[in-house]
Amino acid sequence: MTFGVFMHKDGSIYDDIPEVHYQFPKIYLSRAKQMVGDWIVYREPVKLPQSKGFFAVAKVERIIPDPDVSDRYRAIIEEGSYLPFEPTVPHKLDGRPVERDLANAQAAVRPLSPSDFARIIALGLPEDETLPRVGELEPRVTENEWRLQEPHVPFDIERPIVQTLLNRPFRDRAFRRAVLHAYDGRCAVTGWRLVNGGGRLEAEAAHIKPVAEGGPDSLRNGLALSGTAHWMFDRGLIGLSDDLDIMVSRQVNDPASITAMINPTRKALVPGREAERPHPQFLAWHRENCFKH
C-alpha cells in the first residue's frame, strides 16, 4: 500500500464525485491498485485558472471497472474518509513545490511519499487549540522548519497521522472550518452573518446527508446555517430543490415566521465555485428522507 495523488478538475471528461469515487483510464490501473486501503490527496491541475492546489484527503476502499465506460475504472472512496482542506494547499510555497519526492508530478494518478503526505496534511488540516490530538505526533513545526529539515516520516509517525484523520472530533472541526470559510460565515437560508463579541461566527456547519447515514464531510454535502435554520433543516421543516430554492414544509405550524427568516432571494446563498456548492445527490437524499412534504 502507498499514499497517492489523484488529479481532479471539475467539468472534465471524467465522471468524478471525489467524495464517492474517482474515475481514471486503464493506464493508471496498476498504480491505483497500490493505493487500495491507503490515503490519497486530491489536487487540481497547475494550469487550471485559480487552481486550489491540494484540496482534500480520502481513503481508497477498492478499485472496480467503471460500470458506464469501457476501459475506465473507479477508485471507490471509503465512506466517511473524505475530508476537505482549509486552507487548501498551493502547488508551491516560496517557489518550491510542496510535492517534492517525485521527479514527474504531472501524472493524474501517482504515488506520494510519506514525507510529502505528512507535509500536505499539516498544511491543509492545521491543528489549533480546538483540534484534539490522537497521541503525540511530534512538536508542531512551521513550513520553514519543514523546508530546513526535509524529514523522512517513518511508520511510527504515519500511524498517528492516519489515526487523526479518522478522529471524529478532529473531522468535525475541520469540516466546520472548511464550510464556514466557503460560505464566508453566512447562513445560506437567512443570509445572516452574525459574530459574537469574541469573534466567533454564529453560523454552524450542517451536513445535508448526515454522517450517521453515510454522508461525507465534504463541502458539497455541507451548508452554513444559523442555529435555528440548522435545527429546521435537520428536522425536515425546510429543504432545498436542485435549483437551490428554499422549500418550507406544509407541516410547519407557523409558516409565516419561517418565511420571514428566509433571505429575500428565496434561494440558498451558496459559494460561487461549483465544486463548493451543494451536490444534487445529497439534496435529493434530504428531500426523500428528511423533508416533510
Short mmCIF file of C-alpha atoms in Angstrom, two decimals:
data_model
loop_
_atom_site.label_atom_id
_atom_site.label_comp_id
_atom_site.label_asym_id
_atom_site.label_seq_id
_atom_site.Cartn_x
_atom_site.Cartn_y
_atom_site.Cartn_z
CA MET A 1 0.00 0.00 0.00
CA THR A 2 1.11 3.58 -0.60
CA PHE A 3 -0.09 7.16 -0.33
CA GLY A 4 -1.10 8.77 -3.61
CA VAL A 5 -2.30 11.80 -5.57
CA PHE A 6 -5.47 11.93 -7.66
CA MET A 7 -5.67 14.86 -10.07
CA HIS A 8 -9.21 16.22 -10.40
CA LYS A 9 -10.80 19.01 -12.43
CA ASP A 10 -14.48 19.88 -12.29
CA GLY A 11 -16.10 19.68 -15.69
CA SER A 12 -13.53 17.29 -17.15
CA ILE A 13 -14.39 14.27 -19.30
CA TYR A 14 -14.11 12.05 -16.23
CA ASP A 15 -17.13 11.25 -14.11
CA ASP A 16 -15.72 12.05 -10.68
CA ILE A 17 -17.53 12.58 -7.42
CA PRO A 18 -14.43 12.98 -5.24
CA GLU A 19 -16.35 12.17 -2.05
CA VAL A 20 -17.65 8.93 -3.57
CA HIS A 21 -15.49 7.73 -6.48
CA TYR A 22 -12.69 8.75 -8.82
CA GLN A 23 -12.73 7.68 -12.49
CA PHE A 24 -9.49 7.02 -14.38
CA PRO A 25 -8.25 5.29 -17.58
CA LYS A 26 -6.71 1.83 -17.71
CA ILE A 27 -3.15 3.14 -18.00
CA TYR A 28 -3.26 4.11 -14.30
CA LEU A 29 -4.75 0.84 -13.05
CA SER A 30 -1.56 -0.70 -11.70
CA ARG A 31 -0.70 2.49 -9.79
CA ALA A 32 -4.19 2.90 -8.37
CA LYS A 33 -4.22 -0.70 -7.14
CA GLN A 34 -1.22 0.08 -4.94
CA MET A 35 -3.29 2.72 -3.13
CA VAL A 36 -6.17 0.45 -2.13
CA GLY A 37 -6.52 0.57 1.63
CA ASP A 38 -4.44 3.73 1.91
CA TRP A 39 -4.88 7.51 1.68
CA ILE A 40 -4.70 9.83 -1.31
CA VAL A 41 -4.83 13.60 -1.63
CA TYR A 42 -6.83 15.35 -4.34
CA ARG A 43 -5.11 18.03 -6.39
CA GLU A 44 -6.31 20.42 -9.08
CA PRO A 45 -4.06 20.87 -12.14
CA VAL A 46 -1.48 23.65 -12.03
CA LYS A 47 -2.75 25.14 -15.30
CA LEU A 48 -6.33 25.43 -14.06
CA PRO A 49 -7.25 29.11 -13.55
CA GLN A 50 -7.36 29.88 -9.82
CA SER A 51 -6.28 26.32 -9.04
CA LYS A 52 -6.84 25.33 -5.43
CA GLY A 53 -3.83 23.02 -5.44
CA PHE A 54 -4.32 20.18 -2.97
CA PHE A 55 -7.87 20.39 -1.67
CA ALA A 56 -8.87 17.18 0.15
CA VAL A 57 -7.77 13.83 1.53
CA ALA A 58 -9.60 10.49 1.25
CA LYS A 59 -9.03 6.75 1.64
CA VAL A 60 -9.33 4.32 -1.28
CA GLU A 61 -11.51 1.34 -0.42
CA ARG A 62 -11.34 -0.64 -3.68
CA ILE A 63 -10.96 -0.43 -7.45
CA ILE A 64 -13.75 -1.57 -9.80
CA PRO A 65 -14.31 -1.50 -13.57
CA ASP A 66 -16.36 1.55 -14.44
CA PRO A 67 -19.99 0.43 -14.91
CA ASP A 68 -20.66 3.05 -17.59
CA VAL A 69 -17.50 3.43 -19.67
CA SER A 70 -15.31 0.61 -21.00
CA ASP A 71 -11.55 0.80 -20.38
CA ARG A 72 -12.08 3.07 -17.40
CA TYR A 73 -12.03 2.26 -13.71
CA ARG A 74 -13.30 3.75 -10.47
CA ALA A 75 -11.47 4.14 -7.21
CA ILE A 76 -14.22 3.82 -4.61
CA ILE A 77 -13.67 6.16 -1.67
CA GLU A 78 -14.15 4.66 1.78
CA GLU A 79 -17.30 6.00 3.38
CA GLY A 80 -16.56 8.67 5.96
CA SER A 81 -12.93 9.17 4.94
CA TYR A 82 -13.13 12.23 2.64
CA LEU A 83 -12.12 15.49 4.32
CA PRO A 84 -11.62 18.90 2.65
CA PHE A 85 -8.57 21.04 3.38
CA GLU A 86 -8.89 24.51 4.85
CA PRO A 87 -6.74 26.20 3.88
CA THR A 88 -6.19 24.47 0.55
CA VAL A 89 -2.52 23.73 -0.09
CA PRO A 90 -0.84 25.56 -3.01
CA HIS A 91 1.32 23.76 -5.53
CA LYS A 92 4.33 25.78 -4.40
CA LEU A 93 5.42 27.66 -1.30
CA ASP A 94 8.11 30.31 -1.68
CA GLY A 95 8.86 28.96 -5.14
CA ARG A 96 9.38 25.36 -4.00
CA PRO A 97 6.97 22.50 -4.80
CA VAL A 98 5.01 21.15 -1.87
CA GLU A 99 5.17 17.72 -3.53
CA ARG A 100 8.92 17.17 -3.69
CA ASP A 101 9.78 13.50 -3.86
CA LEU A 102 8.60 12.70 -7.38
CA ALA A 103 10.52 13.82 -10.46
CA ASN A 104 7.40 13.92 -12.67
CA ALA A 105 4.45 15.33 -10.73
CA GLN A 106 2.16 15.56 -13.76
CA ALA A 107 0.57 12.09 -13.92
CA ALA A 108 -3.11 12.06 -12.96
CA VAL A 109 -2.59 9.10 -10.62
CA ARG A 110 0.77 8.86 -8.89
CA PRO A 111 2.40 7.77 -5.63
CA LEU A 112 3.11 10.21 -2.82
CA SER A 113 5.97 9.83 -0.36
CA PRO A 114 5.21 9.68 3.38
CA SER A 115 7.06 12.95 3.98
CA ASP A 116 5.11 14.74 1.22
CA PHE A 117 1.85 13.29 2.56
CA ALA A 118 2.63 14.46 6.09
CA ARG A 119 3.59 17.93 4.85
CA ILE A 120 0.36 18.33 2.86
CA ILE A 121 -1.80 17.13 5.76
CA ALA A 122 -0.07 19.50 8.17
CA LEU A 123 -0.69 22.44 5.83
CA GLY A 124 -4.25 21.53 4.82
CA LEU A 125 -5.53 20.43 8.22
CA PRO A 126 -3.67 22.68 10.66
CA GLU A 127 -4.03 21.95 14.32
CA ASP A 128 -5.17 24.58 16.76
CA GLU A 129 -6.35 24.62 20.35
CA THR A 130 -9.79 23.33 19.32
CA LEU A 131 -8.49 20.26 17.48
CA PRO A 132 -7.89 17.23 19.73
CA ARG A 133 -4.73 15.25 19.24
CA VAL A 134 -4.59 11.50 18.84
CA GLY A 135 -1.33 10.60 20.52
CA GLU A 136 1.65 12.92 20.18
CA LEU A 137 2.88 13.13 16.61
CA GLU A 138 5.89 15.34 17.26
CA PRO A 139 6.30 19.06 18.05
CA ARG A 140 4.27 21.22 15.67
CA VAL A 141 6.58 22.70 13.03
CA THR A 142 6.23 25.61 10.66
CA GLU A 143 6.60 25.29 6.89
CA ASN A 144 10.00 26.97 7.15
CA GLU A 145 11.09 24.23 9.52
CA TRP A 146 9.76 21.59 7.09
CA ARG A 147 11.91 23.13 4.36
CA LEU A 148 15.02 23.07 6.54
CA GLN A 149 14.56 19.62 7.96
CA GLU A 150 13.19 17.76 4.88
CA PRO A 151 12.09 14.99 7.24
CA HIS A 152 11.58 11.36 6.37
CA VAL A 153 8.34 10.25 8.00
CA PRO A 154 8.70 6.75 9.47
CA PHE A 155 5.84 4.38 10.16
CA ASP A 156 5.54 5.34 13.83
CA ILE A 157 4.69 8.90 12.75
CA GLU A 158 2.47 7.87 9.82
CA ARG A 159 0.24 5.88 12.19
CA PRO A 160 -0.84 8.83 14.41
CA ILE A 161 -1.44 10.99 11.32
CA VAL A 162 -3.83 8.39 9.93
CA GLN A 163 -5.49 7.94 13.34
CA THR A 164 -6.07 11.68 13.48
CA LEU A 165 -7.73 11.66 10.05
CA LEU A 166 -10.29 9.18 11.41
CA ASN A 167 -10.88 11.03 14.69
CA ARG A 168 -14.48 12.30 14.76
CA PRO A 169 -13.93 15.50 16.81
CA PHE A 170 -10.98 16.40 14.55
CA ARG A 171 -13.09 15.83 11.46
CA ASP A 172 -15.98 17.89 12.85
CA ARG A 173 -13.68 20.85 13.46
CA ALA A 174 -12.06 20.57 10.04
CA PHE A 175 -15.46 20.28 8.33
CA ARG A 176 -16.77 23.35 10.17
CA ARG A 177 -13.69 25.37 9.26
CA ALA A 178 -13.98 24.46 5.56
CA VAL A 179 -17.74 25.10 5.32
CA LEU A 180 -17.71 28.42 7.15
CA HIS A 181 -14.78 29.62 5.04
CA ALA A 182 -16.55 28.66 1.79
CA TYR A 183 -19.73 30.46 2.91
CA ASP A 184 -17.87 33.38 4.48
CA GLY A 185 -19.66 32.58 7.74
CA ARG A 186 -23.04 33.50 6.25
CA CYS A 187 -26.17 31.39 6.76
CA ALA A 188 -27.33 30.00 3.41
CA VAL A 189 -31.01 30.34 4.39
CA THR A 190 -31.26 33.61 6.29
CA GLY A 191 -28.27 35.44 4.83
CA TRP A 192 -27.21 36.46 8.33
CA ARG A 193 -23.54 36.77 9.18
CA LEU A 194 -23.58 37.17 12.93
CA VAL A 195 -20.40 37.36 15.02
CA ASN A 196 -20.33 37.37 18.81
CA GLY A 197 -18.15 39.60 20.97
CA GLY A 198 -15.35 37.05 20.94
CA GLY A 199 -15.23 36.95 17.14
CA ARG A 200 -16.93 33.54 16.84
CA LEU A 201 -19.35 33.12 13.95
CA GLU A 202 -22.94 32.21 14.84
CA ALA A 203 -23.37 30.01 11.77
CA GLU A 204 -22.89 26.26 12.07
CA ALA A 205 -21.70 23.68 9.54
CA ALA A 206 -24.58 21.36 8.67
CA HIS A 207 -24.37 18.05 6.82
CA ILE A 208 -27.06 17.71 4.15
CA LYS A 209 -26.87 13.92 4.36
CA PRO A 210 -25.89 13.09 7.95
CA VAL A 211 -22.65 11.29 8.72
CA ALA A 212 -24.69 8.62 10.51
CA GLU A 213 -26.40 7.88 7.17
CA GLY A 214 -23.15 7.71 5.22
CA GLY A 215 -22.91 11.39 4.30
CA PRO A 216 -19.34 12.63 3.65
CA ASP A 217 -17.52 15.51 5.32
CA SER A 218 -17.39 17.42 2.03
CA LEU A 219 -18.29 20.96 1.05
CA ARG A 220 -20.85 19.59 -1.41
CA ASN A 221 -22.57 17.82 1.46
CA GLY A 222 -22.42 20.91 3.65
CA LEU A 223 -24.30 24.12 4.34
CA ALA A 224 -23.57 27.04 6.61
CA LEU A 225 -26.74 27.55 8.65
CA SER A 226 -27.72 29.64 11.65
CA GLY A 227 -28.68 27.65 14.72
CA THR A 228 -32.43 27.91 14.09
CA ALA A 229 -32.12 27.17 10.36
CA HIS A 230 -29.90 24.17 11.16
CA TRP A 231 -32.50 22.83 13.59
CA MET A 232 -35.28 23.24 10.99
CA PHE A 233 -33.22 21.67 8.21
CA ASP A 234 -32.30 18.62 10.28
CA ARG A 235 -35.97 18.10 11.18
CA GLY A 236 -37.20 18.45 7.62
CA LEU A 237 -39.11 21.69 8.15
CA ILE A 238 -37.13 23.32 5.36
CA GLY A 239 -35.34 21.81 2.37
CA LEU A 240 -33.69 22.73 -0.93
CA SER A 241 -34.58 21.96 -4.53
CA ASP A 242 -31.85 21.09 -7.03
CA ASP A 243 -32.08 24.72 -8.15
CA LEU A 244 -31.47 25.77 -4.51
CA ASP A 245 -34.99 27.12 -3.96
CA ILE A 246 -35.74 27.11 -0.23
CA MET A 247 -38.79 24.95 0.44
CA VAL A 248 -40.94 25.20 3.58
CA SER A 249 -42.77 22.10 4.74
CA ARG A 250 -46.57 22.16 4.71
CA GLN A 251 -46.42 20.61 8.16
CA VAL A 252 -44.88 23.74 9.73
CA ASN A 253 -47.22 25.22 12.36
CA ASP A 254 -46.09 28.83 11.78
CA PRO A 255 -45.03 29.19 8.12
CA ALA A 256 -45.19 32.98 8.17
CA SER A 257 -42.47 33.19 10.82
CA ILE A 258 -40.20 30.84 8.89
CA THR A 259 -40.81 32.68 5.62
CA ALA A 260 -39.87 35.93 7.34
CA MET A 261 -36.47 34.45 8.22
CA ILE A 262 -35.62 33.43 4.67
CA ASN A 263 -33.37 35.76 2.67
CA PRO A 264 -35.14 37.89 0.03
CA THR A 265 -33.95 35.80 -2.93
CA ARG A 266 -35.79 32.72 -1.57
CA LYS A 267 -32.77 30.71 -2.74
CA ALA A 268 -29.92 29.29 -0.70
CA LEU A 269 -26.90 31.59 -0.71
CA VAL A 270 -24.04 29.31 -1.73
CA PRO A 271 -20.37 29.70 -2.77
CA GLY A 272 -19.53 30.88 -6.26
CA ARG A 273 -17.40 27.86 -7.14
CA GLU A 274 -19.41 24.96 -8.49
CA ALA A 275 -17.21 22.49 -6.60
CA GLU A 276 -18.24 24.06 -3.29
CA ARG A 277 -22.00 24.16 -3.85
CA PRO A 278 -24.44 21.53 -2.56
CA HIS A 279 -24.47 18.45 -4.80
CA PRO A 280 -27.90 17.40 -6.19
CA GLN A 281 -27.25 13.84 -5.00
CA PHE A 282 -27.19 14.94 -1.36
CA LEU A 283 -30.05 17.43 -1.76
CA ALA A 284 -32.19 14.67 -3.24
CA TRP A 285 -31.38 12.40 -0.29
CA HIS A 286 -32.50 15.09 2.14
CA ARG A 287 -35.76 15.69 0.27
CA GLU A 288 -36.53 11.98 0.11
CA ASN A 289 -35.55 11.08 3.67
CA CYS A 290 -35.91 14.20 5.81
CA PHE A 291 -38.06 16.89 4.24
CA LYS A 292 -41.69 16.74 5.37
CA HIS A 293 -43.70 17.35 2.20
#
